[in-house]
Coordinates of C-alpha atoms in Angstrom, one line a residue:
M1 CA 18.0 47.7 -21.5
D2 CA 18.3 44.7 -19.2
L3 CA 16.6 44.6 -15.8
V4 CA 18.0 42.2 -13.3
Y5 CA 16.2 41.1 -10.1
V6 CA 17.0 38.6 -7.4
S7 CA 14.3 37.0 -5.3
Y8 CA 14.6 35.1 -2.0
N9 CA 11.3 34.3 -0.2
S10 CA 10.0 37.4 -2.0
E11 CA 6.5 36.3 -2.9
K12 CA 4.8 39.4 -1.5
W13 CA 6.7 41.8 -3.6
I14 CA 6.8 40.1 -7.0
D15 CA 3.4 41.0 -8.4
R16 CA 3.7 44.7 -7.6
C17 CA 7.3 44.8 -8.7
F18 CA 6.7 43.7 -12.3
A19 CA 3.3 45.4 -12.6
S20 CA 5.2 48.7 -12.0
V21 CA 7.6 47.8 -14.8
M22 CA 4.7 47.3 -17.2
K23 CA 3.3 50.8 -16.4
S24 CA 6.5 52.5 -17.5
D25 CA 6.4 55.3 -20.0
Y26 CA 9.1 53.5 -22.0
D27 CA 9.6 51.3 -25.0
L28 CA 9.1 48.0 -23.2
K29 CA 10.0 46.0 -26.4
S30 CA 13.5 47.2 -25.8
V31 CA 13.5 45.8 -22.2
S32 CA 14.6 42.3 -21.1
V33 CA 13.9 41.0 -17.6
Y34 CA 16.2 38.5 -15.9
A35 CA 15.0 37.2 -12.6
V36 CA 17.0 34.8 -10.4
D37 CA 15.5 33.0 -7.5
N38 CA 17.9 32.1 -4.7
A39 CA 16.3 28.8 -3.7
S40 CA 13.3 30.3 -2.0
S41 CA 11.1 28.2 0.3
D42 CA 7.9 30.2 -0.4
S43 CA 6.0 30.7 -3.6
S44 CA 8.5 33.1 -5.2
V45 CA 9.4 30.8 -8.1
K46 CA 5.7 30.3 -8.9
K47 CA 5.1 34.0 -8.8
L48 CA 8.0 34.7 -11.1
Y49 CA 6.7 32.2 -13.7
E50 CA 3.3 33.7 -13.5
A51 CA 4.8 37.2 -14.1
K52 CA 6.7 35.8 -17.1
K53 CA 3.6 34.3 -18.6
K54 CA 1.6 37.5 -18.1
Y55 CA 4.2 40.0 -19.4
Q56 CA 6.7 38.3 -21.7
N57 CA 4.8 39.2 -24.9
Q58 CA 4.9 42.9 -23.9
L59 CA 8.7 42.8 -23.3
K60 CA 11.7 41.9 -25.4
S61 CA 12.1 38.9 -23.2
F62 CA 11.5 37.7 -19.6
E63 CA 13.7 34.9 -18.3
V64 CA 13.4 33.1 -14.9
I65 CA 16.5 31.4 -13.5
T66 CA 16.3 29.2 -10.5
A67 CA 19.3 28.5 -8.3
K68 CA 19.7 25.3 -6.4
T69 CA 21.1 27.0 -3.3
N70 CA 21.1 30.5 -1.9
M71 CA 24.1 32.0 -3.8
G72 CA 24.0 35.3 -2.1
F73 CA 23.0 38.6 -3.5
G74 CA 26.1 39.4 -5.6
N75 CA 26.5 35.9 -7.1
A76 CA 22.8 35.8 -8.1
N77 CA 23.1 39.1 -9.8
N78 CA 26.2 38.0 -11.7
L79 CA 24.3 34.9 -12.9
A80 CA 21.5 37.0 -14.3
F81 CA 23.9 39.4 -15.8
R82 CA 25.5 36.7 -17.9
H83 CA 22.1 35.8 -19.5
G84 CA 21.7 39.3 -21.0
S85 CA 23.4 41.3 -23.7
S86 CA 22.2 45.0 -23.4
P87 CA 24.9 47.6 -23.2
I88 CA 23.1 49.0 -20.1
V89 CA 22.1 46.7 -17.3
C90 CA 19.8 47.8 -14.4
F91 CA 20.1 46.0 -11.0
F92 CA 16.9 46.5 -9.0
N93 CA 15.9 44.8 -5.7
I94 CA 12.7 42.7 -5.9
D95 CA 11.1 44.9 -3.2
T96 CA 11.1 47.9 -5.5
E97 CA 8.5 49.5 -7.8
L98 CA 9.2 51.8 -10.8
L99 CA 7.4 55.1 -11.3
A100 CA 6.0 55.7 -14.8
D101 CA 8.9 58.0 -15.7
T102 CA 11.7 56.2 -13.9
L103 CA 13.3 54.4 -16.9
K104 CA 12.7 57.4 -19.2
N105 CA 14.5 59.8 -16.8
L106 CA 17.3 57.3 -16.2
K107 CA 17.9 56.8 -19.9
T108 CA 18.0 60.6 -20.5
D109 CA 20.7 61.0 -17.8
I110 CA 22.7 58.1 -19.2
K111 CA 22.6 59.6 -22.7
T112 CA 23.9 62.9 -21.5
S113 CA 26.6 61.5 -19.4
D114 CA 30.2 61.4 -20.5
K115 CA 32.0 58.1 -21.4
K116 CA 33.8 58.0 -18.0
T117 CA 30.5 57.7 -16.2
A118 CA 30.0 54.0 -15.7
L119 CA 27.3 53.7 -13.1
W120 CA 24.0 55.5 -12.3
E121 CA 22.3 55.3 -9.0
L122 CA 18.5 55.8 -8.8
R123 CA 16.9 57.9 -6.0
Q124 CA 15.0 55.7 -3.5
F125 CA 11.7 56.5 -2.0
P126 CA 10.3 56.7 0.7
Y127 CA 13.7 56.8 2.3
E128 CA 16.5 58.3 0.2
H129 CA 20.0 57.0 0.8
P130 CA 21.5 59.9 2.9
K131 CA 25.1 59.8 1.7
L132 CA 26.8 62.8 0.2
Y133 CA 26.8 63.5 -3.5
D134 CA 28.1 66.4 -5.5
A135 CA 25.3 69.0 -5.8
L136 CA 26.7 70.2 -9.1
T137 CA 27.9 67.1 -11.0
H138 CA 25.9 64.5 -9.0
E139 CA 29.0 62.4 -8.8
T140 CA 29.0 60.1 -5.8
S141 CA 31.6 58.0 -4.0
W142 CA 29.6 54.8 -4.0
S143 CA 26.2 53.6 -5.1
S144 CA 23.5 51.5 -3.4
G145 CA 23.1 48.0 -4.9
A146 CA 19.3 48.3 -4.5
A147 CA 18.8 50.4 -7.6
F148 CA 21.5 51.2 -10.2
A149 CA 22.3 51.0 -13.9
V150 CA 25.8 50.2 -15.2
R151 CA 27.6 49.8 -18.5
R152 CA 27.9 46.1 -19.4
R153 CA 31.5 46.4 -20.6
V154 CA 32.6 48.0 -17.3
Y155 CA 30.8 45.5 -15.2
E156 CA 32.5 42.7 -17.2
K157 CA 35.9 44.4 -16.9
I158 CA 35.9 44.4 -13.1
G159 CA 34.2 41.0 -12.8
G160 CA 30.9 42.0 -11.4
F161 CA 30.0 41.6 -7.7
D162 CA 32.6 39.9 -5.5
K163 CA 31.4 36.3 -4.8
Y164 CA 33.2 36.4 -1.4
I165 CA 30.7 39.0 -0.1
F166 CA 27.5 37.1 0.6
M167 CA 25.4 40.2 1.5
Y168 CA 25.9 43.8 2.4
A169 CA 28.8 46.1 1.4
E170 CA 29.1 44.3 -1.9
D171 CA 27.7 47.4 -3.5
V172 CA 30.4 49.6 -2.0
D173 CA 33.0 47.1 -3.1
L174 CA 31.6 47.1 -6.7
S175 CA 31.5 50.9 -6.7
W176 CA 35.0 51.3 -5.5
R177 CA 36.4 48.8 -7.9
I178 CA 34.7 50.7 -10.8
R179 CA 36.2 53.9 -9.5
S180 CA 39.6 52.3 -9.1
Y181 CA 39.7 51.8 -12.9
G182 CA 39.1 55.6 -13.4
Y183 CA 35.4 55.6 -13.9
K184 CA 32.8 57.8 -12.2
L185 CA 29.5 57.0 -10.5
K186 CA 26.5 59.3 -10.8
Y187 CA 23.4 59.9 -8.7
V188 CA 20.2 60.5 -10.7
P189 CA 17.6 62.3 -8.4
S190 CA 15.1 62.5 -11.3
A191 CA 14.9 58.7 -11.6
V192 CA 12.8 57.7 -8.6
I193 CA 12.2 54.1 -7.5
M194 CA 10.1 53.0 -4.6
H195 CA 12.1 50.7 -2.3
Y196 CA 10.3 49.0 0.6
A197 CA 13.4 48.1 2.5
Y198 CA 12.2 49.2 6.0
V199 CA 8.9 48.4 7.7
T200 CA 9.5 51.2 10.1
A201 CA 11.9 54.2 10.1
G202 CA 15.2 53.3 11.9
E203 CA 14.5 49.6 11.8
V204 CA 17.5 47.4 12.8
K205 CA 18.0 44.4 10.6
P206 CA 20.2 41.7 12.3
V207 CA 21.8 40.4 9.1
Q208 CA 22.5 43.9 7.8
H209 CA 23.9 45.0 11.2
V210 CA 26.3 42.1 11.4
N211 CA 27.4 41.8 7.8
S212 CA 27.8 45.5 7.3
I213 CA 30.2 45.8 10.2
V214 CA 32.4 42.7 9.4
N215 CA 32.4 43.3 5.6
N216 CA 33.6 46.9 6.3
L217 CA 36.8 45.2 7.5
L218 CA 37.1 43.1 4.3
L219 CA 36.9 46.3 2.3
R220 CA 39.7 47.8 4.4
Y221 CA 42.0 45.0 3.4
R222 CA 41.3 45.7 -0.2
F223 CA 41.2 49.5 -0.3
G224 CA 42.7 50.7 3.0
G225 CA 45.9 50.1 4.9
I226 CA 47.2 48.9 8.2
R227 CA 46.1 52.0 10.0
S228 CA 42.6 51.7 8.6
I229 CA 42.4 48.1 9.7
L230 CA 43.5 49.0 13.2
Q231 CA 40.9 51.8 13.3
W232 CA 38.2 49.2 12.5
H233 CA 39.3 47.0 15.4
K234 CA 38.9 50.0 17.8
L235 CA 35.4 50.6 16.4
F236 CA 34.6 46.9 16.8
L237 CA 35.7 46.8 20.4
R238 CA 33.4 49.8 21.1
C239 CA 30.5 47.8 19.5
L240 CA 31.2 44.9 21.8
A241 CA 31.4 47.2 24.8
A242 CA 28.2 49.1 24.0
S243 CA 24.6 47.9 24.5
E244 CA 23.4 45.2 22.1
A245 CA 21.7 46.4 18.9
F246 CA 19.3 43.5 19.3
P247 CA 19.4 40.3 21.5
G248 CA 22.4 38.2 20.6
S249 CA 24.0 40.8 18.3
K250 CA 27.4 40.6 20.0
K251 CA 27.6 36.8 19.7
L252 CA 26.8 37.0 16.0
L253 CA 29.4 39.8 15.5
V254 CA 32.1 37.7 17.1
M255 CA 31.2 34.6 15.1
A256 CA 31.2 36.6 11.8
Y257 CA 34.6 38.2 12.8
F258 CA 36.2 34.8 13.2
K259 CA 34.8 33.6 9.9
H260 CA 36.3 36.5 8.1
F261 CA 39.8 35.2 8.5
G262 CA 39.3 32.7 5.7
K263 CA 38.7 35.6 3.2
I264 CA 41.6 37.8 4.1
G265 CA 43.9 36.5 1.3
H266 CA 41.3 37.1 -1.3
F267 CA 40.8 40.8 -0.3
L268 CA 44.5 41.5 0.0
N269 CA 45.0 40.4 -3.6
R270 CA 45.5 43.6 -5.5
K271 CA 44.5 42.1 -8.9
Y272 CA 40.9 42.6 -8.0
R273 CA 41.2 46.4 -8.1
G274 CA 42.5 49.0 -10.5
N275 CA 45.2 51.6 -10.0
A276 CA 43.6 54.9 -10.9
D277 CA 45.6 57.7 -9.2
A278 CA 42.5 59.8 -8.5
F279 CA 40.7 57.0 -6.5
H280 CA 40.7 57.2 -2.8
A281 CA 38.6 55.1 -0.4
D282 CA 36.9 56.8 2.5
F283 CA 36.2 55.0 5.7
I284 CA 34.2 57.1 8.1
G285 CA 33.5 54.9 11.0
F286 CA 31.5 52.0 9.5
D287 CA 30.3 54.4 6.8
Y288 CA 31.9 55.0 3.4
A289 CA 30.9 58.6 2.8
G290 CA 29.7 61.7 4.6
I291 CA 26.0 61.6 5.5
R292 CA 23.3 64.2 5.0
D293 CA 20.6 64.5 7.6
G294 CA 17.3 62.9 6.7
A295 CA 18.0 59.2 6.5
F296 CA 14.5 58.4 7.6
Y297 CA 12.7 61.5 6.3
K298 CA 9.8 60.1 4.4
N299 CA 9.9 61.4 0.8
E300 CA 6.7 62.1 -1.1
L301 CA 6.2 64.1 -4.3
P302 CA 4.0 67.1 -4.0
K303 CA 0.6 66.5 -5.7
E304 CA 0.2 70.2 -6.3
Q305 CA 2.7 72.3 -8.2
P306 CA 2.5 76.0 -7.2
L307 CA 5.0 78.3 -8.8
V308 CA 8.1 78.8 -6.7
S309 CA 10.3 81.9 -7.3
I310 CA 14.0 81.5 -6.4
I311 CA 15.5 84.9 -5.5
V312 CA 19.1 85.2 -6.6
R313 CA 21.2 88.2 -5.7
T314 CA 24.4 88.6 -7.7
C315 CA 27.1 91.2 -8.3
G316 CA 29.5 91.2 -11.2
R317 CA 30.6 87.5 -11.0
P318 CA 28.8 85.5 -13.7
A319 CA 31.3 82.6 -13.4
V320 CA 30.2 82.2 -9.7
L321 CA 26.5 82.5 -10.6
R322 CA 26.9 79.7 -13.2
E323 CA 27.2 77.0 -10.5
T324 CA 24.2 78.2 -8.6
L325 CA 22.1 78.1 -11.8
Q326 CA 23.4 74.6 -12.5
S327 CA 22.1 73.4 -9.1
L328 CA 18.7 75.0 -10.0
R329 CA 18.7 73.2 -13.4
H330 CA 18.9 69.9 -11.5
Q331 CA 15.9 70.5 -9.3
T332 CA 13.4 67.7 -9.2
Y333 CA 10.6 70.2 -8.8
Q334 CA 9.9 71.8 -12.2
N335 CA 7.5 74.7 -11.7
I336 CA 10.3 77.2 -10.8
E337 CA 10.9 80.9 -11.7
I338 CA 14.4 82.2 -11.2
V339 CA 14.5 85.9 -10.4
I340 CA 18.0 87.3 -10.7
V341 CA 18.8 90.9 -9.7
E342 CA 22.3 92.0 -10.3
D343 CA 23.4 94.8 -8.0
G344 CA 25.2 97.1 -10.5
Q345 CA 25.9 96.9 -14.2
D346 CA 24.8 93.9 -16.4
T347 CA 27.6 91.3 -16.5
A348 CA 25.5 88.2 -16.5
S349 CA 22.8 88.4 -19.2
S350 CA 24.8 87.1 -22.1
M351 CA 25.8 84.0 -20.1
L352 CA 22.2 83.5 -18.9
Y353 CA 20.8 83.6 -22.5
E354 CA 23.6 81.5 -24.0
E355 CA 23.9 78.8 -21.4
F356 CA 20.6 78.7 -19.5
A357 CA 17.9 79.4 -22.1
D358 CA 16.1 76.3 -20.8
L359 CA 15.4 77.8 -17.4
N360 CA 12.6 80.2 -16.6
I361 CA 14.7 83.2 -15.7
L362 CA 13.7 86.8 -15.0
Y363 CA 16.8 89.0 -15.0
H364 CA 17.2 92.6 -13.9
A365 CA 20.4 94.7 -13.4
T366 CA 20.1 97.8 -11.2
G367 CA 22.7 99.8 -13.0
D368 CA 23.8 101.8 -10.0
K369 CA 24.8 99.9 -6.9
V370 CA 21.8 99.6 -4.5
G371 CA 23.0 97.1 -1.9
R372 CA 22.2 93.5 -1.1
S373 CA 18.9 94.2 0.7
R374 CA 17.5 96.5 -1.9
A375 CA 18.4 94.0 -4.6
G376 CA 16.6 91.3 -2.7
N377 CA 13.5 93.4 -2.3
M378 CA 13.5 94.2 -6.0
A379 CA 13.6 90.5 -6.8
M380 CA 10.8 89.7 -4.4
S381 CA 8.7 92.5 -5.9
L382 CA 9.3 91.1 -9.4
A383 CA 8.5 87.5 -8.4
H384 CA 5.3 85.8 -9.4
G385 CA 5.5 82.7 -7.3
K386 CA 3.3 81.6 -4.4
Y387 CA 6.4 80.7 -2.6
L388 CA 9.8 82.5 -2.4
N389 CA 13.2 81.1 -1.6
F390 CA 16.6 82.9 -1.6
L391 CA 19.7 81.4 -3.2
D392 CA 22.6 83.7 -3.2
D393 CA 25.0 83.4 -6.2
D394 CA 27.6 81.3 -4.3
D395 CA 25.3 78.9 -2.6
L396 CA 23.8 75.6 -3.9
F397 CA 20.7 73.5 -3.6
Y398 CA 20.7 69.7 -3.6
A399 CA 18.3 68.4 -6.2
D400 CA 15.3 67.9 -3.9
H401 CA 15.4 71.2 -2.0
V402 CA 12.5 72.9 -3.7
E403 CA 10.5 69.6 -3.8
V404 CA 10.9 68.9 -0.1
L405 CA 10.0 72.4 1.1
V406 CA 7.0 72.7 -1.2
Y407 CA 5.7 69.5 0.2
A408 CA 6.2 70.7 3.7
L409 CA 4.3 74.0 3.0
L410 CA 1.4 72.2 1.4
H411 CA 1.0 70.0 4.5
T412 CA 1.2 72.7 7.2
D413 CA -0.8 75.7 8.2
Q414 CA 2.4 77.7 8.7
K415 CA 3.6 80.1 6.0
A416 CA 7.3 79.3 6.1
A417 CA 9.3 76.0 6.1
Y418 CA 13.1 75.4 6.3
A419 CA 15.4 72.4 6.1
F420 CA 18.9 71.8 7.3
A421 CA 22.0 72.9 5.4
F422 CA 25.7 72.2 5.2
Q423 CA 28.2 75.1 5.9
T424 CA 31.2 74.7 3.6
P425 CA 34.4 76.7 4.0
I426 CA 35.7 77.9 0.6
E427 CA 39.0 79.4 -0.5
V428 CA 38.6 81.1 -3.8
K429 CA 41.6 80.9 -6.0
S430 CA 40.1 82.7 -9.0
A431 CA 36.8 84.4 -9.6
D432 CA 36.8 83.9 -13.4
P433 CA 37.4 81.2 -14.2
Y434 CA 35.8 80.1 -10.9
V435 CA 38.5 78.1 -9.1
Y436 CA 38.3 77.2 -5.5
K437 CA 39.2 74.8 -2.7
L438 CA 36.4 73.4 -0.5
G439 CA 36.6 72.4 3.1
D440 CA 34.5 69.9 5.0
Y441 CA 30.7 69.7 4.9
E442 CA 29.8 71.0 8.3
G443 CA 26.3 70.3 9.7
I444 CA 26.2 73.2 12.1
H445 CA 22.6 74.5 12.2
K446 CA 20.3 71.6 13.1
Q447 CA 17.7 73.3 15.2
E448 CA 14.0 72.7 15.4
F449 CA 12.0 75.9 15.2
D450 CA 12.2 77.9 18.4
K451 CA 11.1 81.5 18.2
I452 CA 12.9 82.4 21.4
M453 CA 16.1 81.0 20.1
L454 CA 15.6 82.7 16.8
C455 CA 15.5 86.0 18.7
H456 CA 18.8 85.2 20.3
H457 CA 20.7 84.1 17.1
N458 CA 20.1 83.0 13.5
Y459 CA 20.1 79.3 13.0
I460 CA 18.4 79.4 9.5
P461 CA 20.8 80.2 6.6
I462 CA 19.1 82.3 4.0
Q463 CA 18.8 79.6 1.3
S464 CA 17.4 77.1 3.7
I465 CA 13.9 78.6 4.1
M466 CA 10.9 78.9 1.7
F467 CA 8.0 81.2 2.6
E468 CA 4.8 82.5 1.2
K469 CA 5.0 85.7 -0.8
S470 CA 2.1 86.9 1.2
L471 CA 4.5 87.5 4.1
F472 CA 6.5 89.9 1.9
D473 CA 3.4 91.6 0.6
E474 CA 1.9 92.1 4.1
Y475 CA 5.0 92.6 6.3
G476 CA 7.6 93.9 3.9
G477 CA 11.0 92.7 2.9
L478 CA 14.6 93.1 3.9
D479 CA 15.7 96.2 5.8
E480 CA 17.6 98.2 3.2
S481 CA 19.7 99.9 5.9
L482 CA 21.3 96.5 6.6
D483 CA 24.0 94.9 4.6
M484 CA 24.5 92.0 6.9
L485 CA 22.2 90.0 9.1
E486 CA 19.4 91.3 6.9
D487 CA 18.0 87.7 6.6
W488 CA 18.0 87.1 10.3
D489 CA 16.1 90.3 10.9
L490 CA 13.6 89.2 8.2
W491 CA 13.1 85.8 9.8
V492 CA 12.5 87.3 13.3
R493 CA 10.0 89.8 11.8
Y494 CA 8.1 87.0 10.0
S495 CA 8.2 84.8 13.1
L496 CA 6.0 87.5 14.9
H497 CA 3.2 86.4 12.5
T498 CA 3.8 82.7 11.8
D499 CA 5.7 79.7 13.1
F500 CA 8.1 77.9 10.7
A501 CA 7.9 74.2 9.8
C502 CA 11.2 72.4 10.2
V503 CA 12.3 69.6 7.9
R504 CA 15.1 67.5 9.4
K505 CA 16.8 66.9 6.1
T506 CA 19.9 68.5 4.6
T507 CA 18.9 70.0 1.2
S508 CA 21.3 72.9 0.6
I509 CA 24.9 74.2 0.9
Y510 CA 26.1 77.7 1.9
R511 CA 29.7 78.8 1.7
V512 CA 31.8 80.8 4.1
P513 CA 35.4 82.0 3.8
M514 CA 38.1 79.4 4.6
V515 CA 41.0 81.8 4.8
R516 CA 41.5 83.0 8.4
E517 CA 42.0 86.6 7.4
A518 CA 38.8 86.8 5.4
S519 CA 36.9 84.8 8.0
R520 CA 38.1 87.3 10.7
E521 CA 37.0 90.3 8.7
R522 CA 33.6 88.8 8.0
Q523 CA 33.1 88.1 11.8
E524 CA 34.1 91.7 12.6
E525 CA 31.5 93.0 10.2
L526 CA 28.9 90.6 11.7
D527 CA 29.7 91.8 15.2
R528 CA 29.1 95.4 14.1
A529 CA 25.9 94.5 12.4
L530 CA 24.7 92.6 15.5
V531 CA 24.8 95.8 17.5
T532 CA 22.6 97.6 15.0
V533 CA 20.1 94.7 14.7
R534 CA 19.9 94.3 18.5
E535 CA 18.9 97.9 18.8
K536 CA 16.3 97.4 16.1
H537 CA 14.9 94.3 17.8
K538 CA 14.0 96.3 20.9
R539 CA 10.9 97.5 19.0
Y540 CA 9.8 93.9 18.1
I541 CA 7.2 92.3 20.5
Q542 CA 7.3 88.6 20.3
T543 CA 4.4 86.6 21.8
V544 CA 5.4 83.4 23.5
S545 CA 3.8 80.8 25.7
V546 CA 4.9 79.9 29.3
C547 CA 6.3 76.7 27.8
D548 CA 8.5 78.7 25.4
V549 CA 9.8 80.6 28.4
A550 CA 10.5 77.5 30.4
M551 CA 12.4 75.9 27.5
M552 CA 14.3 79.2 27.1
Y553 CA 15.4 78.9 30.7
Q554 CA 16.3 75.2 30.4
N555 CA 18.5 75.9 27.4
K556 CA 20.0 79.0 29.0
I557 CA 19.1 81.4 26.2
Y558 CA 18.5 84.7 28.0

């Protein structure tokens, strides 16, 4: 495996960067390091040669390459790439540090990927890149250039980074050119790399701000059309009309805009991209994919690993259940027990034992139909975990869901914590095999904890919340007379005894009917259930502060 680094006035990062490589739980004699310095004016070159002298005997090789001028990020990476020969090449920013298991976990994912997967993106800490990825396949639309691995033959085939992009958006361009040849990109949440890109959360970097905007236009010449280009100009005019992102930002944007005219011919030349029919470029404003909430949520791995029981209710549809279990298999938090209660006859056990023997599953079928709430209570009674988290058989977790909420609960006095979720409309074409059409990823419920608002309506989807089993033991479970809104009733009841910690990060997906008829029927059932639950809630006494009441009035929830 080749590791490529580019330095530019990076002296403060170099020692820690390569020290972390040497602490890897990996065969370092199979690792070659290629470090290019882009004509730094500080002590970067000296530091690189010191690292080479210190570590080269523990590696397959360590080569330092010095450029006479600043070649730009992509060009420097291309230069280092040409010095290596490994079939897999990793491109890591110099301000990164590997964890002990980063390379091992990356290699495992590469080995289990199909031949059409050409690039693997690592998960960045403390700030994970917030773009969407597929919760089941981990396929992503583009990959960050700060930390990724790629097949050498594919990188050579597409010509590497585009030399006409000096800095920023070159990683999107590389990703899309790879996809335009029919290859896939994959996100690897288990392969974590520390990336110290931001001094403070939300920091605005002048070079990044300007180049990201103008280079977005260059990518529209290559991958978009005239309508896309016109849309960019509308966005650009809005930027110029808005407040400056930093002093002088508008002047720099205008200067960069005029400079881009000299590059238009290059980006209109179609020989620099493939023609795969399945490839489609997405321009979402100045972004290139949908965004999950939590761009500046500070990720940290839990130091303790209490058992978490995932409560899965299912009913005669193992093909649907399969996807939910696949999302659980991908969890970055390992100490998980999956408690599955099937409401009715056993239809899932053979699939569970044949396909998911690697998971810690406790399965029970009720035989006779008992209802959703009874099935949930049976599962919670069977659970051994300190923490419980529902995941119904048609919903999904992103890979870090359990990890994020365990960390939140370990760092709060509260007994429940929840994160944000996407609502995704779904039209099921076939239950077995499970074939469906998905709608947009809708970020609807993004509400900080407010116990008064929770009394008014449910803003916490059932799979979003993790809670101590002690709440179930002390205050009971789902109301078995309810077949809808049973989760809301449970959250209101638990909120009488504890507040809930809120994590402003999207970590799960819940699905709702897309077809209008099914959606209308579901809403009618919810309306009927609401009448029942409102009557029940007359018996609940919620203790609130004067401030809570004031905020309730301000938000007109009464």
